[in-house]
Amino acid sequence: KINKGFGKWIVRDAVKDSVPDFIRLERMKRGFDVTQNMIGLGIGKEIRNKLYSNKSVIKQYLRKDIDIEDYLSDEMLQSNSLILDEALMLVWLSDPYKRLEK
């Protein structure tokens, strides 16, 4: 798992011929951060649209009494980081199923 201070060594070694070393050997790996101040720029609406379009897939993860528009409103997403995390997780959960259906 760790080699010379590098975590995920098996993965890093497996991609050594296809990923440049300056990326492969970078110690700080991070994904794209969606911050609460980005909600007002339209990301909140996009999250809700994505969830509405995949509601049949994500319904198993939602309480029956939840209205997506109210529960994941821009105000809620901006004021509660846990709700933002939940919304992003639901978006993530909706994609793998959609790809499998094709």
PDB file of C-alpha atoms in Angstrom:
ATOM      1  CA  LYS A   1       0.000   0.000   0.000  1.00  0.00           C
ATOM      2  CA  ILE A   2       2.802   2.429   0.820  1.00  0.00           C
ATOM      3  CA  ASN A   3       6.229   2.648  -0.800  1.00  0.00           C
ATOM      4  CA  LYS A   4       8.807   5.349  -0.053  1.00  0.00           C
ATOM      5  CA  GLY A   5       6.141   7.509   1.560  1.00  0.00           C
ATOM      6  CA  PHE A   6       3.709   7.290  -1.329  1.00  0.00           C
ATOM      7  CA  GLY A   7       0.244   5.941  -0.555  1.00  0.00           C
ATOM      8  CA  LYS A   8      -1.794   3.903  -3.056  1.00  0.00           C
ATOM      9  CA  TRP A   9       1.458   2.543  -4.448  1.00  0.00           C
ATOM     10  CA  ILE A  10      -0.167  -0.349  -6.305  1.00  0.00           C
ATOM     11  CA  VAL A  11      -2.322   2.070  -8.283  1.00  0.00           C
ATOM     12  CA  ARG A  12       0.586   4.453  -8.896  1.00  0.00           C
ATOM     13  CA  ASP A  13       2.757   1.574 -10.110  1.00  0.00           C
ATOM     14  CA  ALA A  14      -0.006   0.199 -12.344  1.00  0.00           C
ATOM     15  CA  VAL A  15      -0.324   3.505 -14.246  1.00  0.00           C
ATOM     16  CA  LYS A  16       3.379   4.319 -14.499  1.00  0.00           C
ATOM     17  CA  ASP A  17       3.433   3.911 -18.287  1.00  0.00           C
ATOM     18  CA  SER A  18       0.298   5.941 -18.938  1.00  0.00           C
ATOM     19  CA  VAL A  19       0.327   8.780 -16.376  1.00  0.00           C
ATOM     20  CA  PRO A  20       3.186  11.307 -16.247  1.00  0.00           C
ATOM     21  CA  ASP A  21       5.293  11.155 -13.083  1.00  0.00           C
ATOM     22  CA  PHE A  22       4.499  14.736 -12.087  1.00  0.00           C
ATOM     23  CA  ILE A  23       0.867  13.638 -11.707  1.00  0.00           C
ATOM     24  CA  ARG A  24       1.429  10.034 -10.638  1.00  0.00           C
ATOM     25  CA  LEU A  25       3.867  10.928  -7.859  1.00  0.00           C
ATOM     26  CA  GLU A  26       1.982  13.954  -6.556  1.00  0.00           C
ATOM     27  CA  ARG A  27       1.381  13.493  -2.843  1.00  0.00           C
ATOM     28  CA  MET A  28      -1.685  15.707  -2.523  1.00  0.00           C
ATOM     29  CA  LYS A  29      -4.550  14.267  -4.551  1.00  0.00           C
ATOM     30  CA  ARG A  30      -7.801  16.203  -4.549  1.00  0.00           C
ATOM     31  CA  GLY A  31     -11.001  16.079  -6.482  1.00  0.00           C
ATOM     32  CA  PHE A  32     -13.018  19.030  -7.655  1.00  0.00           C
ATOM     33  CA  ASP A  33     -14.349  20.944  -4.668  1.00  0.00           C
ATOM     34  CA  VAL A  34     -17.897  22.224  -4.784  1.00  0.00           C
ATOM     35  CA  THR A  35     -18.158  24.877  -2.142  1.00  0.00           C
ATOM     36  CA  GLN A  36     -21.278  26.399  -0.704  1.00  0.00           C
ATOM     37  CA  ASN A  37     -20.511  29.782  -2.266  1.00  0.00           C
ATOM     38  CA  MET A  38     -20.850  28.164  -5.726  1.00  0.00           C
ATOM     39  CA  ILE A  39     -24.503  27.260  -5.143  1.00  0.00           C
ATOM     40  CA  GLY A  40     -25.754  30.703  -6.108  1.00  0.00           C
ATOM     41  CA  LEU A  41     -23.916  30.438  -9.429  1.00  0.00           C
ATOM     42  CA  GLY A  42     -26.332  27.764 -10.649  1.00  0.00           C
ATOM     43  CA  ILE A  43     -24.839  24.568  -9.276  1.00  0.00           C
ATOM     44  CA  GLY A  44     -27.767  24.117  -6.888  1.00  0.00           C
ATOM     45  CA  LYS A  45     -30.224  24.162  -9.774  1.00  0.00           C
ATOM     46  CA  GLU A  46     -28.082  21.705 -11.735  1.00  0.00           C
ATOM     47  CA  ILE A  47     -27.941  19.355  -8.732  1.00  0.00           C
ATOM     48  CA  ARG A  48     -31.741  19.430  -8.398  1.00  0.00           C
ATOM     49  CA  ASN A  49     -32.229  18.907 -12.153  1.00  0.00           C
ATOM     50  CA  LYS A  50     -29.876  15.920 -12.129  1.00  0.00           C
ATOM     51  CA  LEU A  51     -31.698  14.390  -9.171  1.00  0.00           C
ATOM     52  CA  TYR A  52     -35.132  14.978 -10.723  1.00  0.00           C
ATOM     53  CA  SER A  53     -34.035  13.316 -13.960  1.00  0.00           C
ATOM     54  CA  ASN A  54     -32.727  10.298 -12.012  1.00  0.00           C
ATOM     55  CA  LYS A  55     -35.389  10.206  -9.289  1.00  0.00           C
ATOM     56  CA  SER A  56     -36.325   6.600 -10.059  1.00  0.00           C
ATOM     57  CA  VAL A  57     -32.718   5.577  -9.404  1.00  0.00           C
ATOM     58  CA  ILE A  58     -32.171   7.558  -6.209  1.00  0.00           C
ATOM     59  CA  LYS A  59     -35.610   7.075  -4.625  1.00  0.00           C
ATOM     60  CA  GLN A  60     -34.240   4.189  -2.567  1.00  0.00           C
ATOM     61  CA  TYR A  61     -31.909   6.660  -0.838  1.00  0.00           C
ATOM     62  CA  LEU A  62     -34.527   9.323  -0.123  1.00  0.00           C
ATOM     63  CA  ARG A  63     -37.145   9.473   2.590  1.00  0.00           C
ATOM     64  CA  LYS A  64     -40.602   9.376   1.021  1.00  0.00           C
ATOM     65  CA  ASP A  65     -41.605  12.691   2.583  1.00  0.00           C
ATOM     66  CA  ILE A  66     -38.697  14.677   1.095  1.00  0.00           C
ATOM     67  CA  ASP A  67     -39.417  17.264  -1.572  1.00  0.00           C
ATOM     68  CA  ILE A  68     -36.158  17.739  -3.492  1.00  0.00           C
ATOM     69  CA  GLU A  69     -36.941  21.376  -4.303  1.00  0.00           C
ATOM     70  CA  ASP A  70     -37.414  22.318  -0.629  1.00  0.00           C
ATOM     71  CA  TYR A  71     -34.897  19.992   1.006  1.00  0.00           C
ATOM     72  CA  LEU A  72     -32.137  20.846  -1.471  1.00  0.00           C
ATOM     73  CA  SER A  73     -33.005  24.497  -2.050  1.00  0.00           C
ATOM     74  CA  ASP A  74     -30.130  26.894  -2.652  1.00  0.00           C
ATOM     75  CA  GLU A  75     -30.636  28.276   0.857  1.00  0.00           C
ATOM     76  CA  MET A  76     -30.359  24.812   2.434  1.00  0.00           C
ATOM     77  CA  LEU A  77     -27.334  23.849   0.323  1.00  0.00           C
ATOM     78  CA  GLN A  78     -25.556  27.084   1.242  1.00  0.00           C
ATOM     79  CA  SER A  79     -26.313  26.960   4.946  1.00  0.00           C
ATOM     80  CA  ASN A  80     -25.747  23.285   5.696  1.00  0.00           C
ATOM     81  CA  SER A  81     -22.611  21.556   4.427  1.00  0.00           C
ATOM     82  CA  LEU A  82     -24.014  18.128   5.370  1.00  0.00           C
ATOM     83  CA  ILE A  83     -26.993  18.637   3.070  1.00  0.00           C
ATOM     84  CA  LEU A  84     -24.634  19.719   0.291  1.00  0.00           C
ATOM     85  CA  ASP A  85     -22.579  16.565   0.863  1.00  0.00           C
ATOM     86  CA  GLU A  86     -25.763  14.487   0.787  1.00  0.00           C
ATOM     87  CA  ALA A  87     -26.881  16.105  -2.469  1.00  0.00           C
ATOM     88  CA  LEU A  88     -23.510  15.499  -4.123  1.00  0.00           C
ATOM     89  CA  MET A  89     -23.535  11.885  -2.955  1.00  0.00           C
ATOM     90  CA  LEU A  90     -27.004  11.426  -4.455  1.00  0.00           C
ATOM     91  CA  VAL A  91     -25.791  12.849  -7.769  1.00  0.00           C
ATOM     92  CA  TRP A  92     -22.847  10.462  -7.678  1.00  0.00           C
ATOM     93  CA  LEU A  93     -25.097   7.506  -6.854  1.00  0.00           C
ATOM     94  CA  SER A  94     -27.386   8.321  -9.768  1.00  0.00           C
ATOM     95  CA  ASP A  95     -24.672   8.140 -12.449  1.00  0.00           C
ATOM     96  CA  PRO A  96     -23.407   4.545 -12.258  1.00  0.00           C
ATOM     97  CA  TYR A  97     -26.917   3.203 -12.724  1.00  0.00           C
ATOM     98  CA  LYS A  98     -27.558   5.418 -15.725  1.00  0.00           C
ATOM     99  CA  ARG A  99     -24.403   4.156 -17.434  1.00  0.00           C
ATOM    100  CA  LEU A 100     -25.421   0.549 -16.793  1.00  0.00           C
ATOM    101  CA  GLU A 101     -28.804   1.066 -18.469  1.00  0.00           C
ATOM    102  CA  LYS A 102     -27.223   2.065 -21.807  1.00  0.00           C
TER     103      LYS A 102
END
